[in-house]
Amino acid sequence: MKKQHIALFVTGGIAAYKIPLLVRALVKAGHDVRVAMTASAQKFVTPETLAIVSKHAVLTDGHEFDHPEHVAHVALAHWADLGVVVPATANTLAKLAAGLADNVVTTTLLAMTAPKLMVPAMNDQMWQNPQTQRNIARLISRQGYRLLPPATGQLAEGYTGVGRMPEPDQIALFLENLAEPRLKGRRIIVSAGGTKERLDPVRYLTNDSSGKMGTAIANAAAGAGAAVTLVTTRELPVVPGVTVKPVTSAQSMADAILADFPDADAVIMAAAVADYRAPTISDHKIKKVDANSGLTLTLVQNPDILATLGQKKTHQVVIGFAAETNDLLANAQTKLTKKKADMIVANPVDATHGFNADTDTVTFLRPDQPPVTLPEMTKQKVAMALIEQLTTMLPKQKG
């Protein structure tokens, strides 16, 4: 996400005490952040605290006209590129759905035309109440709000349930990936990381894939409104709404992807899948015979997941990656044709590009179209460019 003016609207939930951490994360990312808060929110975090971390005065009830040269809540509404209601209580969501404007937060939001995101936080029974769900549906359908769903975890009441506010770093990550909801209603599967092929209980064959690219793609797809399943061998931060399926081997990755493939709109194979595995896994550590003995491994081919998807696809868009050390475009073009993919993302692997790096230089290859080469950029930006390409490749949704 480009650097933006972000207005945070803090309401009276216990999770408000975490908002200074969110402000700091957004400021650190380069955004200009301003805060408005309700009187109830001030019982959990002070305006002075939020003013210090944001470097701006906080807008509260009773101070709208401290500077008579402008109306403060309207000025904030005009200033913001994005509004985020966090934590969004059931009470505030009900007011917003009804169009009420009885405090500085609801008044500002009613005047705001910029995109708005709600991050609900409440007790699980309040979250699951049909009226709360109707209010949220109304805000999404009639007022254009985006929703970052609450997490499942320890609630203030002392038990585990759905309704917990996502952690500040998760919210910040979601905001960094937030884009136009062009993939709303779509189901996307993304693979990430390098697979591990066991030889014995202590050894395996693998590669240097970090999983950064695939995870960035999953986050970008979720930011564009998709329901995302990330099939991965790595544990990296994902935004709320990404369903993570941990796997290890090529076979377990294939099983996880193929199970969800019939209902998917697209699959993006960013994982580095091992080509070979041992035909059997030793149940004990393989010992060397003597100081001079060698070890000969007999390997068999793993399932070719990308080729299988290319053969099985009906309506799905299938995208693969080609990480090459030489003849990048020639090898990627061969892979595009041989695997029957709809697009191949070609990326070089050398001392400064590819595995484990935070930046990448990629080329998009599609059948019967000229290659599109991007300049070197962060993997997050590559991911967002890839999602932009995907939106042009998907068939229009019915209805």
Coordinates of C-alpha atoms in Angstrom, one line a residue:
M1 CA 0.0 0.0 0.0
K2 CA 1.3 3.5 -0.8
K3 CA 1.8 5.9 2.0
Q4 CA -1.5 7.3 3.1
H5 CA -3.4 9.5 5.5
I6 CA -5.1 7.0 7.8
A7 CA -7.8 8.0 10.3
L8 CA -8.2 5.6 13.2
F9 CA -11.6 5.7 15.0
V10 CA -11.3 4.2 18.4
T11 CA -14.4 3.1 20.3
G12 CA -15.1 1.7 23.8
G13 CA -13.9 -1.8 23.8
I14 CA -11.2 -3.3 26.1
A15 CA -9.0 -3.9 23.1
A16 CA -8.6 -0.1 22.7
Y17 CA -5.6 -0.4 25.1
K18 CA -3.6 -2.0 22.1
I19 CA -4.2 0.9 19.7
P20 CA -1.0 2.8 20.5
L21 CA 0.9 -0.3 19.2
L22 CA -1.1 -0.1 16.0
V23 CA -0.5 3.6 15.6
R24 CA 3.3 3.1 16.0
A25 CA 3.3 0.3 13.4
L26 CA 1.5 2.4 10.9
V27 CA 3.7 5.4 11.5
K28 CA 6.8 3.3 11.2
A29 CA 5.5 2.0 7.8
G30 CA 5.5 5.7 6.7
H31 CA 1.8 6.5 7.0
D32 CA 0.4 9.7 8.5
V33 CA -2.0 8.7 11.3
R34 CA -4.7 10.7 13.1
V35 CA -7.0 9.5 15.8
A36 CA -10.6 10.2 16.8
M37 CA -12.1 8.5 19.8
T38 CA -15.3 8.2 21.7
A39 CA -15.7 9.0 25.4
S40 CA -16.0 5.3 26.2
A41 CA -12.7 4.6 24.5
Q42 CA -10.9 7.1 26.8
K43 CA -11.6 4.8 29.7
F44 CA -9.2 2.3 28.2
V45 CA -6.5 4.5 26.6
T46 CA -5.9 8.2 27.0
P47 CA -6.0 10.8 24.2
E48 CA -2.6 12.0 25.4
T49 CA -1.0 8.6 24.7
L50 CA -2.4 8.4 21.2
A51 CA -1.4 12.0 20.5
I52 CA 2.2 11.3 21.5
V53 CA 2.5 8.2 19.3
S54 CA 0.7 9.7 16.3
K55 CA 2.3 13.2 16.6
H56 CA -1.2 14.7 16.1
A57 CA -3.8 16.0 18.5
V58 CA -6.6 13.5 19.1
L59 CA -10.2 14.5 18.1
T60 CA -12.6 13.9 21.0
D61 CA -16.2 15.0 21.9
G62 CA -16.3 18.6 23.1
H63 CA -13.2 19.7 21.1
E64 CA -14.6 19.8 17.6
F65 CA -14.5 23.6 17.7
D66 CA -11.2 24.3 19.4
H67 CA -10.0 25.7 16.1
P68 CA -13.0 27.7 14.7
E69 CA -11.4 28.3 11.3
H70 CA -12.6 24.7 10.4
V71 CA -15.0 22.1 11.6
A72 CA -12.7 19.4 13.0
H73 CA -14.7 16.3 12.2
V74 CA -15.4 17.4 8.6
A75 CA -11.7 18.4 8.2
L76 CA -10.7 14.9 9.3
A77 CA -13.2 13.3 7.0
H78 CA -11.7 15.3 4.1
W79 CA -8.1 14.6 5.1
A80 CA -8.3 10.8 5.3
D81 CA -7.4 8.4 2.5
L82 CA -8.7 5.6 4.7
G83 CA -10.8 5.3 7.8
V84 CA -10.3 2.4 10.2
V85 CA -12.8 1.7 13.0
V86 CA -10.8 -0.2 15.6
P87 CA -11.9 -1.7 17.9
A88 CA -15.4 -1.5 16.4
T89 CA -17.9 -2.3 19.2
A90 CA -21.3 -3.7 18.5
N91 CA -22.8 -0.4 19.7
T92 CA -20.9 1.7 17.2
L93 CA -21.6 -0.7 14.4
A94 CA -25.3 -0.5 15.1
K95 CA -25.1 3.3 15.1
L96 CA -23.2 3.4 11.8
A97 CA -25.6 1.0 10.2
A98 CA -28.5 3.2 11.2
G99 CA -26.8 6.4 10.1
L100 CA -26.6 7.9 13.5
A101 CA -24.1 10.7 14.3
D102 CA -24.2 11.3 18.1
N103 CA -20.5 11.5 18.8
V104 CA -17.4 12.7 17.1
V105 CA -16.5 9.3 15.7
T106 CA -19.9 8.5 14.1
T107 CA -20.2 12.1 12.9
T108 CA -16.8 12.0 11.1
L109 CA -17.5 8.6 9.6
L110 CA -20.9 9.8 8.3
A111 CA -19.1 12.7 6.5
M112 CA -16.3 10.5 5.1
T113 CA -16.3 9.4 1.5
A114 CA -12.9 7.7 1.6
P115 CA -12.8 3.8 1.9
K116 CA -13.5 2.6 5.4
L117 CA -12.6 -0.6 7.3
M118 CA -14.2 -2.0 10.4
V119 CA -12.3 -4.2 12.8
P120 CA -14.9 -5.6 15.2
A121 CA -14.0 -6.7 18.7
M122 CA -16.6 -8.0 21.2
N123 CA -17.9 -11.0 23.1
D124 CA -18.6 -14.0 21.0
Q125 CA -22.3 -14.0 21.7
M126 CA -22.5 -10.3 20.7
W127 CA -20.5 -11.1 17.5
Q128 CA -22.8 -14.0 16.6
N129 CA -26.0 -12.1 17.4
P130 CA -28.1 -11.9 14.2
Q131 CA -28.6 -8.2 14.6
T132 CA -24.9 -7.6 14.7
Q133 CA -24.4 -9.6 11.6
R134 CA -27.2 -7.7 9.9
N135 CA -25.6 -4.4 10.8
I136 CA -22.3 -5.6 9.4
A137 CA -24.0 -6.8 6.2
R138 CA -25.7 -3.4 5.8
L139 CA -22.4 -1.5 6.3
I140 CA -20.8 -3.6 3.6
S141 CA -23.6 -3.6 1.1
R142 CA -25.0 -0.1 1.5
Q143 CA -22.1 2.0 2.8
G144 CA -19.1 0.2 1.2
Y145 CA -17.2 -0.7 4.4
R146 CA -14.6 -3.5 4.3
L147 CA -14.5 -6.0 7.1
L148 CA -11.5 -7.5 8.9
P149 CA -13.1 -10.3 10.9
P150 CA -12.4 -10.8 14.5
A151 CA -10.0 -13.6 15.6
T152 CA -10.7 -16.6 17.8
G153 CA -8.8 -16.4 21.1
Q154 CA -8.9 -15.5 24.8
L155 CA -11.7 -13.0 25.4
A156 CA -12.0 -10.5 28.2
E157 CA -14.5 -12.8 29.9
G158 CA -11.7 -15.4 30.4
Y159 CA -12.7 -18.1 27.9
T160 CA -11.8 -18.7 24.2
G161 CA -14.2 -17.7 21.5
V162 CA -14.6 -15.6 18.3
G163 CA -14.7 -11.9 18.8
R164 CA -11.1 -11.0 19.8
M165 CA -9.5 -8.1 18.0
P166 CA -6.6 -9.2 15.7
E167 CA -3.2 -8.2 17.1
P168 CA -1.9 -4.8 16.0
D169 CA 0.8 -6.3 13.8
Q170 CA -1.8 -8.4 12.0
I171 CA -4.0 -5.3 11.4
A172 CA -1.0 -3.3 10.1
L173 CA -0.1 -6.2 7.8
F174 CA -3.7 -6.3 6.5
L175 CA -3.7 -2.5 5.9
E176 CA -0.4 -2.8 3.9
N177 CA -2.1 -5.3 1.6
L178 CA -5.5 -3.6 1.4
A179 CA -6.6 -3.0 -2.2
E180 CA -9.8 -2.7 -4.2
P181 CA -11.9 -5.7 -3.4
R182 CA -11.7 -7.1 -7.0
L183 CA -11.4 -10.7 -5.8
K184 CA -14.5 -10.5 -3.5
G185 CA -16.3 -13.8 -3.7
R186 CA -13.3 -15.7 -5.2
R187 CA -11.5 -18.7 -3.7
I188 CA -7.8 -18.7 -4.2
I189 CA -5.3 -21.4 -3.2
V190 CA -1.6 -20.4 -2.8
S191 CA 1.3 -22.6 -2.1
A192 CA 4.5 -21.5 -0.4
G193 CA 7.9 -22.7 0.9
G194 CA 10.1 -25.6 0.0
T195 CA 9.0 -29.1 0.6
K196 CA 10.9 -31.6 2.8
E197 CA 11.4 -35.2 1.7
R198 CA 12.4 -37.4 4.6
L199 CA 15.3 -39.9 4.4
D200 CA 15.2 -41.0 8.0
P201 CA 14.0 -39.6 11.4
V202 CA 16.8 -36.9 11.4
R203 CA 17.5 -36.1 7.7
Y204 CA 15.6 -34.8 4.8
L205 CA 16.0 -33.4 1.3
T206 CA 14.9 -29.8 0.8
N207 CA 15.7 -26.5 -0.8
D208 CA 16.3 -22.8 0.1
S209 CA 12.8 -21.5 -0.5
S210 CA 11.8 -19.2 2.4
G211 CA 8.1 -19.1 1.6
K212 CA 8.1 -15.2 1.6
M213 CA 6.8 -14.9 -2.0
G214 CA 3.9 -17.3 -1.6
T215 CA 2.9 -15.8 1.8
A216 CA 3.0 -12.3 0.3
I217 CA 0.7 -13.5 -2.5
A218 CA -1.7 -15.0 -0.1
N219 CA -1.8 -11.7 1.9
A220 CA -2.3 -9.7 -1.2
A221 CA -5.1 -11.9 -2.4
A222 CA -6.8 -11.5 1.0
G223 CA -6.3 -7.8 0.8
A224 CA -8.2 -7.8 -2.5
G225 CA -11.1 -9.5 -0.9
A226 CA -10.5 -13.2 -1.7
A227 CA -11.1 -16.2 0.5
V228 CA -7.5 -17.6 0.6
T229 CA -6.1 -21.0 1.5
L230 CA -2.3 -21.0 2.0
V231 CA -0.7 -24.4 1.7
T232 CA 2.7 -23.9 3.1
T233 CA 5.8 -25.5 4.7
R234 CA 6.7 -22.3 6.5
E235 CA 5.3 -20.3 9.5
L236 CA 5.2 -16.6 8.4
P237 CA 2.8 -13.9 9.4
V238 CA -0.5 -13.9 7.5
V239 CA -3.4 -11.5 7.6
P240 CA -6.7 -12.5 9.3
G241 CA -8.9 -14.3 6.8
V242 CA -6.1 -16.5 5.3
T243 CA -6.6 -20.1 6.1
V244 CA -3.3 -21.8 6.6
K245 CA -2.8 -25.5 5.9
P246 CA 0.7 -26.6 7.1
V247 CA 2.3 -29.4 5.0
T248 CA 5.8 -30.8 4.7
S249 CA 6.3 -33.1 1.7
A250 CA 5.4 -32.7 -1.9
Q251 CA 2.7 -35.5 -1.5
S252 CA 1.1 -33.8 1.4
M253 CA 1.1 -30.5 -0.5
A254 CA -0.5 -32.1 -3.5
D255 CA -3.2 -33.8 -1.3
A256 CA -4.1 -30.5 0.4
I257 CA -4.3 -28.5 -2.8
L258 CA -6.3 -31.1 -4.8
A259 CA -8.8 -31.5 -2.0
D260 CA -9.8 -27.8 -2.4
F261 CA -9.1 -27.5 -6.1
P262 CA -12.7 -28.2 -7.4
D263 CA -14.1 -25.2 -5.6
A264 CA -11.2 -22.8 -6.3
D265 CA -11.2 -20.0 -8.8
A266 CA -7.4 -20.0 -9.0
V267 CA -4.3 -21.7 -7.8
I268 CA -0.9 -19.9 -7.5
M269 CA 1.9 -22.4 -7.1
A270 CA 4.7 -20.3 -5.6
A271 CA 6.1 -23.2 -3.6
A272 CA 9.4 -24.8 -4.5
V273 CA 8.3 -28.4 -4.7
A274 CA 11.0 -31.1 -4.6
D275 CA 11.2 -33.1 -7.8
Y276 CA 12.4 -36.3 -6.1
R277 CA 11.9 -38.3 -2.9
A278 CA 13.2 -41.5 -1.3
P279 CA 10.9 -44.5 -2.2
T280 CA 10.9 -45.5 1.4
I281 CA 11.7 -43.6 4.6
S282 CA 14.0 -45.4 7.0
D283 CA 12.5 -45.8 10.5
H284 CA 15.9 -45.4 12.1
K285 CA 18.9 -43.1 11.5
I286 CA 21.0 -44.2 8.6
K287 CA 24.5 -45.0 9.9
K288 CA 27.7 -44.8 8.0
V289 CA 29.4 -48.2 7.7
D290 CA 33.0 -47.1 8.2
A291 CA 35.2 -43.9 7.8
N292 CA 35.6 -44.4 4.1
S293 CA 32.1 -45.6 3.0
G294 CA 29.9 -43.4 0.8
L295 CA 26.1 -43.3 0.5
T296 CA 24.1 -43.9 -2.6
L297 CA 20.5 -42.6 -2.6
T298 CA 17.9 -44.0 -4.9
L299 CA 15.2 -41.5 -5.6
V300 CA 11.8 -41.5 -7.3
Q301 CA 9.9 -38.7 -8.8
N302 CA 7.3 -36.7 -6.8
P303 CA 3.9 -35.9 -8.2
D304 CA 4.1 -32.9 -10.5
I305 CA 1.4 -30.7 -8.8
L306 CA 1.4 -27.9 -11.4
A307 CA 1.1 -30.3 -14.3
T308 CA -1.7 -32.2 -12.5
L309 CA -3.6 -28.9 -12.0
G310 CA -3.1 -28.0 -15.6
Q311 CA -4.6 -31.3 -16.7
K312 CA -7.5 -31.2 -14.2
K313 CA -8.6 -27.5 -14.5
T314 CA -12.0 -26.8 -15.8
H315 CA -12.8 -23.2 -14.9
Q316 CA -9.7 -22.5 -12.7
V317 CA -6.8 -20.2 -13.5
V318 CA -3.5 -22.0 -12.8
I319 CA -0.3 -19.9 -12.2
G320 CA 3.1 -21.4 -11.6
F321 CA 6.6 -20.1 -10.8
A322 CA 9.8 -20.9 -12.6
A323 CA 12.9 -20.3 -10.5
E324 CA 15.9 -20.7 -12.9
T325 CA 19.7 -20.3 -12.7
N326 CA 20.1 -20.0 -16.5
D327 CA 18.1 -19.6 -19.7
L328 CA 15.3 -18.0 -17.6
L329 CA 12.7 -17.1 -20.2
A330 CA 13.4 -20.2 -22.4
N331 CA 12.9 -22.6 -19.5
A332 CA 9.9 -20.7 -18.2
Q333 CA 8.3 -20.7 -21.7
T334 CA 8.8 -24.5 -21.9
K335 CA 7.2 -24.9 -18.5
L336 CA 4.2 -22.7 -19.5
T337 CA 3.5 -24.9 -22.4
K338 CA 4.3 -28.3 -20.9
K339 CA 2.4 -27.8 -17.7
K340 CA -0.6 -26.2 -19.5
A341 CA -0.5 -23.3 -17.1
D342 CA -2.3 -20.0 -17.6
M343 CA 0.7 -18.0 -16.5
I344 CA 4.3 -18.6 -15.4
V345 CA 6.1 -16.2 -13.2
A346 CA 9.8 -16.4 -14.1
N347 CA 12.3 -15.4 -11.5
P348 CA 16.1 -15.7 -11.5
V349 CA 17.9 -17.5 -8.7
D350 CA 21.4 -16.2 -8.0
A351 CA 23.4 -14.6 -5.1
T352 CA 21.0 -11.6 -4.9
H353 CA 17.7 -12.8 -6.3
G354 CA 15.2 -15.5 -5.5
F355 CA 15.2 -17.6 -2.4
N356 CA 15.3 -15.8 1.0
A357 CA 15.7 -12.3 -0.6
D358 CA 13.2 -9.6 0.2
T359 CA 13.1 -8.3 -3.4
D360 CA 12.7 -10.0 -6.7
T361 CA 12.8 -9.4 -10.4
V362 CA 10.1 -11.3 -12.3
T363 CA 8.7 -11.7 -15.7
F364 CA 5.1 -12.7 -16.3
L365 CA 4.6 -15.2 -19.2
R366 CA 1.2 -15.9 -20.7
P367 CA 0.2 -17.9 -23.8
D368 CA 0.2 -15.9 -27.0
Q369 CA 1.2 -12.7 -25.2
P370 CA 4.5 -10.8 -25.0
P371 CA 6.4 -11.2 -21.7
V372 CA 6.0 -8.5 -19.1
T373 CA 9.1 -7.9 -17.0
L374 CA 8.8 -5.9 -13.8
P375 CA 11.7 -3.9 -12.3
E376 CA 13.3 -5.1 -9.1
M377 CA 10.8 -4.5 -6.3
T378 CA 9.8 -6.0 -2.9
K379 CA 8.1 -9.3 -2.9
Q380 CA 5.0 -7.7 -1.5
K381 CA 4.8 -5.4 -4.5
V382 CA 5.4 -8.3 -6.8
A383 CA 2.6 -10.1 -5.1
M384 CA 0.2 -7.2 -5.6
A385 CA 1.2 -6.9 -9.3
L386 CA 0.5 -10.6 -9.7
I387 CA -2.9 -10.3 -8.0
E388 CA -3.6 -7.4 -10.4
Q389 CA -2.8 -9.7 -13.3
L390 CA -5.0 -12.4 -11.9
T391 CA -8.0 -10.1 -11.7
T392 CA -7.8 -9.7 -15.5
M393 CA -7.6 -13.5 -16.1
L394 CA -10.6 -14.7 -14.1
P395 CA -13.9 -15.1 -15.9
K396 CA -16.6 -12.7 -14.8
Q397 CA -18.7 -13.9 -11.9
K398 CA -22.3 -14.8 -12.5
G399 CA -24.9 -12.4 -11.1

